[in-house]
C-alpha cells in the first residue's frame, strides 16, 4: 500500500487538459521534491517532471508540475492519443527512509 | 546520450537467487547513482534500493532488506542487483535507472532518468 495516493484513472477528449493529483504527507511530499514518470504500455517508465516543476529537455511544455503543501499535481494540456499511459508520482519519504511511488493513474484519451 | 542496458529474462526456482546487470553508457558512471525498481504483473512501481556510484553507499527498501545486494563495477560501468531467497511474489519486471540525489537544507531530491529496458524475473517451481 503506497503512501502516495493518486486517482486510479482520469480521461478527457483529445486537445483537452487533464490533471493528476498525488497526495502525501509532511514526511514525503511536504518536505521533499517530487518527480513524475510516464509508462507507456509494455515499456519502461520515463521521467516527465523533476524537482516539482522542471522538465527534461526532451519533454514538451504541454507537461507541467506543481506542488502545494503535501500534494503535487501533474498537468497535461493539448491531450493526444499518444498520452494514453500510466503516470506515477514519486518522492523521498524521510520517515520511511525510502523512495516511494504513487499508486499510479491511467490516463485515457476518449 | 545516456543509456542503460539490462541483462535478459530469468526463470528461477523458489529459494534461489537472481543477479541482474545494468550496463551504462554515454555518461560518467560515477557521477550519478543507480536505483532499482520492480513492477509485479499488473501492479505499480515499487522502489527497491539505491547505490551511490561515487562512494558505494546503498539504501534499500524495508521489504527486501536483508535479501538484496546492490553492487557496481566501475571498470565496466555496470551495476548489479542480486535478490536472494526468491519467492513467487518476487515475480516482476526489474528496472534500473540512473539516479540524481541531492539535499537542499532538509529536503531530499531524487529523480531517475534514463531507465533500462527492464528484466523479467519469473519465480516458479
mmCIF file of C-alpha atoms in Angstrom:
data_model
loop_
_atom_site.group_PDB
_atom_site.id
_atom_site.type_symbol
_atom_site.label_atom_id
_atom_site.label_comp_id
_atom_site.label_asym_id
_atom_site.label_seq_id
_atom_site.Cartn_x
_atom_site.Cartn_y
_atom_site.Cartn_z
ATOM 1 C CA UNK A 1 0.000 0.000 0.000
ATOM 2 C CA UNK A 2 1.661 3.199 -1.207
ATOM 3 C CA UNK A 3 1.864 6.295 0.996
ATOM 4 C CA UNK A 4 1.218 8.464 -2.071
ATOM 5 C CA UNK A 5 -2.348 8.402 -3.359
ATOM 6 C CA UNK A 6 -3.314 9.043 -6.966
ATOM 7 C CA UNK A 7 -6.699 8.662 -8.688
ATOM 8 C CA UNK A 8 -6.840 5.284 -10.478
ATOM 9 C CA UNK A 9 -7.915 6.854 -13.756
ATOM 10 C CA UNK A 10 -8.672 10.116 -15.497
ATOM 11 C CA UNK A 11 -9.957 10.685 -19.003
ATOM 12 C CA UNK A 12 -10.504 13.530 -21.435
ATOM 13 C CA UNK A 13 -11.014 14.175 -25.119
ATOM 14 C CA UNK A 14 -8.143 14.953 -27.484
ATOM 15 C CA UNK A 15 -6.961 18.534 -27.144
ATOM 16 C CA UNK A 16 -8.321 18.918 -23.641
ATOM 17 C CA UNK A 17 -6.406 19.389 -20.389
ATOM 18 C CA UNK A 18 -6.091 16.829 -17.613
ATOM 19 C CA UNK A 19 -4.609 16.987 -14.159
ATOM 20 C CA UNK A 20 -3.378 14.131 -11.994
ATOM 21 C CA UNK A 21 -3.148 14.608 -8.248
ATOM 22 C CA UNK A 22 -0.678 12.989 -5.865
ATOM 23 C CA UNK A 23 -1.490 13.228 -2.176
ATOM 24 C CA UNK A 24 1.039 12.531 0.549
ATOM 25 C CA UNK A 25 2.153 13.814 3.922
ATOM 26 C CA UNK A 26 4.709 16.011 5.630
ATOM 27 C CA UNK A 27 7.234 13.152 5.683
ATOM 28 C CA UNK A 28 7.262 12.872 1.903
ATOM 29 C CA UNK A 29 5.757 15.469 -0.455
ATOM 30 C CA UNK A 30 5.545 18.125 2.247
ATOM 31 C CA UNK A 31 9.290 18.310 2.698
ATOM 32 C CA UNK A 32 10.914 16.746 -0.378
ATOM 33 C CA UNK A 33 10.974 17.202 -4.113
ATOM 34 C CA UNK A 34 8.502 15.405 -6.389
ATOM 35 C CA UNK A 35 9.090 13.795 -9.775
ATOM 36 C CA UNK A 36 6.636 12.355 -12.295
ATOM 37 C CA UNK A 37 7.042 9.381 -14.640
ATOM 38 C CA UNK A 38 5.055 8.137 -17.612
ATOM 39 C CA UNK A 39 4.865 4.472 -18.544
ATOM 40 C CA UNK A 40 3.513 3.661 -21.986
ATOM 41 C CA UNK A 41 2.067 0.143 -22.317
ATOM 42 C CA UNK A 42 4.777 -2.500 -22.328
ATOM 43 C CA UNK A 43 7.648 -0.064 -21.892
ATOM 44 C CA UNK A 44 9.914 1.251 -19.148
ATOM 45 C CA UNK A 45 8.929 4.397 -17.226
ATOM 46 C CA UNK A 46 10.189 7.743 -18.486
ATOM 47 C CA UNK A 47 10.885 10.907 -16.498
ATOM 48 C CA UNK A 48 8.434 13.729 -17.215
ATOM 49 C CA UNK A 49 8.958 16.197 -14.352
ATOM 50 C CA UNK A 50 11.655 16.534 -11.695
ATOM 51 C CA UNK A 51 12.204 18.916 -8.776
ATOM 52 C CA UNK A 52 8.435 19.535 -8.577
ATOM 53 C CA UNK A 53 8.106 21.510 -11.809
ATOM 54 C CA UNK A 54 11.155 21.123 -14.058
ATOM 55 C CA UNK A 55 11.025 19.364 -17.421
ATOM 56 C CA UNK A 56 13.861 17.415 -19.044
ATOM 57 C CA UNK A 57 14.875 18.959 -22.358
ATOM 58 C CA UNK A 58 13.032 16.346 -24.428
ATOM 59 C CA UNK A 59 9.668 16.792 -22.678
ATOM 60 C CA UNK A 60 7.305 19.318 -24.340
ATOM 61 C CA UNK A 61 5.845 22.216 -22.381
ATOM 62 C CA UNK A 62 2.404 20.571 -22.571
ATOM 63 C CA UNK A 63 3.521 18.825 -19.400
ATOM 64 C CA UNK A 64 3.741 20.764 -16.133
ATOM 65 C CA UNK A 65 4.159 20.029 -12.456
ATOM 66 C CA UNK A 66 3.303 21.850 -9.275
ATOM 67 C CA UNK A 67 3.386 21.260 -5.538
ATOM 68 C CA UNK A 68 1.427 22.770 -2.686
ATOM 69 C CA UNK A 69 1.760 21.573 0.875
ATOM 70 C CA UNK A 70 1.500 17.792 0.937
ATOM 71 C CA UNK A 71 0.086 17.411 -2.592
ATOM 72 C CA UNK A 72 1.512 17.566 -6.078
ATOM 73 C CA UNK A 73 -0.176 17.855 -9.456
ATOM 74 C CA UNK A 74 0.770 16.863 -12.982
ATOM 75 C CA UNK A 75 -0.898 18.829 -15.762
ATOM 76 C CA UNK A 76 -1.128 17.848 -19.416
ATOM 77 C CA UNK A 77 -2.566 20.232 -21.993
ATOM 78 C CA UNK A 78 -3.424 19.506 -25.620
ATOM 79 C CA UNK A 79 -4.081 15.862 -24.815
ATOM 80 C CA UNK A 80 -3.032 13.410 -27.543
ATOM 81 C CA UNK A 81 -3.827 9.750 -28.129
ATOM 82 C CA UNK A 82 -0.140 9.058 -27.554
ATOM 83 C CA UNK A 83 -0.527 10.315 -23.984
ATOM 84 C CA UNK A 84 -2.516 7.216 -23.043
ATOM 85 C CA UNK A 85 -0.318 5.664 -20.382
ATOM 86 C CA UNK A 86 0.150 5.139 -16.663
ATOM 87 C CA UNK A 87 1.527 8.093 -14.713
ATOM 88 C CA UNK A 88 3.334 7.864 -11.382
ATOM 89 C CA UNK A 89 4.477 10.473 -8.897
ATOM 90 C CA UNK A 90 7.463 9.784 -6.679
ATOM 91 C CA UNK A 91 9.383 11.335 -3.823
ATOM 92 C CA UNK A 92 11.646 10.545 -0.878
ATOM 93 C CA UNK A 93 9.896 9.664 2.364
ATOM 94 C CA UNK A 94 12.040 10.854 5.245
ATOM 95 C CA UNK A 95 10.103 8.794 7.806
ATOM 96 C CA UNK A 96 10.480 5.550 5.881
ATOM 97 C CA UNK A 97 13.989 6.426 4.620
ATOM 98 C CA UNK A 98 12.825 5.158 1.257
ATOM 99 C CA UNK A 99 11.763 6.441 -2.112
ATOM 100 C CA UNK A 100 8.039 5.994 -2.667
ATOM 101 C CA UNK A 101 5.949 5.935 -5.818
ATOM 102 C CA UNK A 102 2.313 6.886 -6.085
ATOM 103 C CA UNK A 103 -0.387 4.309 -6.766
ATOM 104 C CA UNK A 104 -0.440 5.278 -10.437
ATOM 105 C CA UNK A 105 -3.038 6.894 -12.681
ATOM 106 C CA UNK A 106 -4.158 5.602 -16.047
ATOM 107 C CA UNK A 107 -4.940 8.385 -18.498
ATOM 108 C CA UNK A 108 -7.451 7.530 -21.223
ATOM 109 C CA UNK A 109 -7.998 9.733 -24.259
ATOM 110 C CA UNK A 110 -11.657 9.488 -25.217
ATOM 111 C CA UNK B 1 23.116 10.085 -24.924
ATOM 112 C CA UNK B 2 22.893 8.242 -21.588
ATOM 113 C CA UNK B 3 21.700 4.675 -21.938
ATOM 114 C CA UNK B 4 21.213 1.674 -19.648
ATOM 115 C CA UNK B 5 21.063 -1.888 -20.999
ATOM 116 C CA UNK B 6 19.960 -4.694 -18.700
ATOM 117 C CA UNK B 7 20.562 -8.429 -18.790
ATOM 118 C CA UNK B 8 17.995 -10.835 -20.143
ATOM 119 C CA UNK B 9 14.985 -12.580 -18.675
ATOM 120 C CA UNK B 10 15.428 -15.091 -15.859
ATOM 121 C CA UNK B 11 13.390 -18.042 -14.606
ATOM 122 C CA UNK B 12 14.218 -19.189 -11.081
ATOM 123 C CA UNK B 13 13.016 -21.737 -8.554
ATOM 124 C CA UNK B 14 11.722 -20.555 -5.176
ATOM 125 C CA UNK B 15 14.610 -20.149 -2.751
ATOM 126 C CA UNK B 16 17.149 -19.422 -5.476
ATOM 127 C CA UNK B 17 18.958 -16.145 -6.186
ATOM 128 C CA UNK B 18 18.964 -13.888 -9.220
ATOM 129 C CA UNK B 19 21.525 -11.299 -10.269
ATOM 130 C CA UNK B 20 20.506 -8.627 -12.768
ATOM 131 C CA UNK B 21 23.066 -6.432 -14.505
ATOM 132 C CA UNK B 22 22.685 -2.886 -15.796
ATOM 133 C CA UNK B 23 25.381 -1.561 -18.153
ATOM 134 C CA UNK B 24 25.641 2.198 -18.516
ATOM 135 C CA UNK B 25 26.988 4.199 -21.425
ATOM 136 C CA UNK B 26 27.037 7.793 -22.643
ATOM 137 C CA UNK B 27 27.818 9.474 -19.328
ATOM 138 C CA UNK B 28 30.292 9.466 -16.433
ATOM 139 C CA UNK B 29 29.181 6.413 -14.474
ATOM 140 C CA UNK B 30 30.489 7.526 -11.095
ATOM 141 C CA UNK B 31 28.821 10.953 -11.200
ATOM 142 C CA UNK B 32 25.368 9.525 -10.531
ATOM 143 C CA UNK B 33 23.628 6.763 -8.621
ATOM 144 C CA UNK B 34 21.629 3.789 -9.800
ATOM 145 C CA UNK B 35 18.212 2.933 -8.452
ATOM 146 C CA UNK B 36 16.391 -0.382 -8.774
ATOM 147 C CA UNK B 37 12.612 -0.535 -9.199
ATOM 148 C CA UNK B 38 10.374 -3.520 -9.791
ATOM 149 C CA UNK B 39 6.885 -3.947 -11.145
ATOM 150 C CA UNK B 40 4.840 -7.063 -10.461
ATOM 151 C CA UNK B 41 2.380 -8.140 -13.169
ATOM 152 C CA UNK B 42 -0.452 -5.600 -13.422
ATOM 153 C CA UNK B 43 0.868 -3.618 -10.458
ATOM 154 C CA UNK B 44 2.545 -0.270 -9.857
ATOM 155 C CA UNK B 45 6.172 0.685 -9.394
ATOM 156 C CA UNK B 46 7.997 -0.443 -6.260
ATOM 157 C CA UNK B 47 11.320 1.107 -5.255
ATOM 158 C CA UNK B 48 13.864 -1.479 -4.155
ATOM 159 C CA UNK B 49 17.004 0.474 -3.457
ATOM 160 C CA UNK B 50 19.800 2.813 -4.434
ATOM 161 C CA UNK B 51 23.542 2.671 -4.831
ATOM 162 C CA UNK B 52 25.724 5.770 -4.923
ATOM 163 C CA UNK B 53 28.365 5.098 -7.535
ATOM 164 C CA UNK B 54 30.790 7.713 -6.195
ATOM 165 C CA UNK B 55 31.002 6.272 -2.679
ATOM 166 C CA UNK B 56 29.368 2.842 -2.926
ATOM 167 C CA UNK B 57 26.794 3.557 -0.208
ATOM 168 C CA UNK B 58 23.485 1.759 -0.548
ATOM 169 C CA UNK B 59 19.933 2.213 0.694
ATOM 170 C CA UNK B 60 17.251 -0.445 0.368
ATOM 171 C CA UNK B 61 13.529 -0.742 0.926
ATOM 172 C CA UNK B 62 12.428 -2.409 4.139
ATOM 173 C CA UNK B 63 10.560 -5.217 2.380
ATOM 174 C CA UNK B 64 13.675 -6.508 0.596
ATOM 175 C CA UNK B 65 16.290 -5.501 3.157
ATOM 176 C CA UNK B 66 18.450 -8.470 4.046
ATOM 177 C CA UNK B 67 17.693 -10.212 0.731
ATOM 178 C CA UNK B 68 19.004 -7.624 -1.735
ATOM 179 C CA UNK B 69 22.581 -6.643 -2.534
ATOM 180 C CA UNK B 70 23.435 -3.796 -4.888
ATOM 181 C CA UNK B 71 26.955 -3.535 -6.257
ATOM 182 C CA UNK B 72 28.827 -1.948 -9.111
ATOM 183 C CA UNK B 73 31.908 -2.448 -11.267
ATOM 184 C CA UNK B 74 33.205 0.975 -12.249
ATOM 185 C CA UNK B 75 35.715 -0.567 -14.688
ATOM 186 C CA UNK B 76 32.848 -1.759 -16.878
ATOM 187 C CA UNK B 77 30.235 0.886 -15.876
ATOM 188 C CA UNK B 78 27.921 -1.883 -14.766
ATOM 189 C CA UNK B 79 25.605 -2.027 -11.755
ATOM 190 C CA UNK B 80 24.244 -5.254 -10.306
ATOM 191 C CA UNK B 81 21.266 -6.173 -8.163
ATOM 192 C CA UNK B 82 21.150 -9.598 -6.500
ATOM 193 C CA UNK B 83 17.973 -10.816 -4.813
ATOM 194 C CA UNK B 84 18.190 -13.958 -2.677
ATOM 195 C CA UNK B 85 15.672 -16.413 -1.238
ATOM 196 C CA UNK B 86 13.295 -15.785 -4.104
ATOM 197 C CA UNK B 87 9.565 -16.210 -3.572
ATOM 198 C CA UNK B 88 6.710 -16.323 -6.045
ATOM 199 C CA UNK B 89 5.785 -12.725 -5.184
ATOM 200 C CA UNK B 90 9.218 -11.610 -6.418
ATOM 201 C CA UNK B 91 7.972 -12.327 -9.948
ATOM 202 C CA UNK B 92 8.225 -8.946 -11.635
ATOM 203 C CA UNK B 93 9.994 -6.829 -14.199
ATOM 204 C CA UNK B 94 13.104 -5.336 -12.625
ATOM 205 C CA UNK B 95 14.289 -1.934 -13.835
ATOM 206 C CA UNK B 96 17.465 0.013 -13.211
ATOM 207 C CA UNK B 97 17.609 3.776 -13.703
ATOM 208 C CA UNK B 98 20.296 6.425 -13.454
ATOM 209 C CA UNK B 99 19.641 8.496 -10.367
ATOM 210 C CA UNK B 100 20.266 12.017 -9.200
ATOM 211 C CA UNK B 101 20.497 12.564 -5.464
ATOM 212 C CA UNK B 102 20.775 15.941 -3.751
ATOM 213 C CA UNK B 103 19.813 17.581 -0.499
ATOM 214 C CA UNK B 104 18.728 21.197 -0.078
ATOM 215 C CA UNK B 105 18.516 22.039 3.583
ATOM 216 C CA UNK B 106 16.420 19.158 4.924
ATOM 217 C CA UNK B 107 14.714 18.416 1.590
ATOM 218 C CA UNK B 108 15.776 15.395 -0.418
ATOM 219 C CA UNK B 109 15.756 15.469 -4.191
ATOM 220 C CA UNK B 110 15.763 12.258 -6.234
ATOM 221 C CA UNK B 111 14.917 11.711 -9.850
ATOM 222 C CA UNK B 112 15.561 8.832 -12.220
ATOM 223 C CA UNK B 113 16.453 9.132 -15.904
ATOM 224 C CA UNK B 114 17.004 7.238 -18.131
ATOM 225 C CA UNK B 115 15.676 3.782 -17.333
ATOM 226 C CA UNK B 116 16.853 0.418 -18.562
ATOM 227 C CA UNK B 117 14.572 -1.694 -20.715
ATOM 228 C CA UNK B 118 13.631 -3.985 -17.813
ATOM 229 C CA UNK B 119 14.481 -7.581 -16.928
ATOM 230 C CA UNK B 120 11.602 -10.022 -16.390
ATOM 231 C CA UNK B 121 12.195 -12.393 -13.496
ATOM 232 C CA UNK B 122 9.822 -15.309 -13.050
ATOM 233 C CA UNK B 123 9.912 -17.311 -9.840
ATOM 234 C CA UNK B 124 8.144 -20.609 -10.227
ATOM 235 C CA UNK B 125 8.550 -24.243 -9.310
#
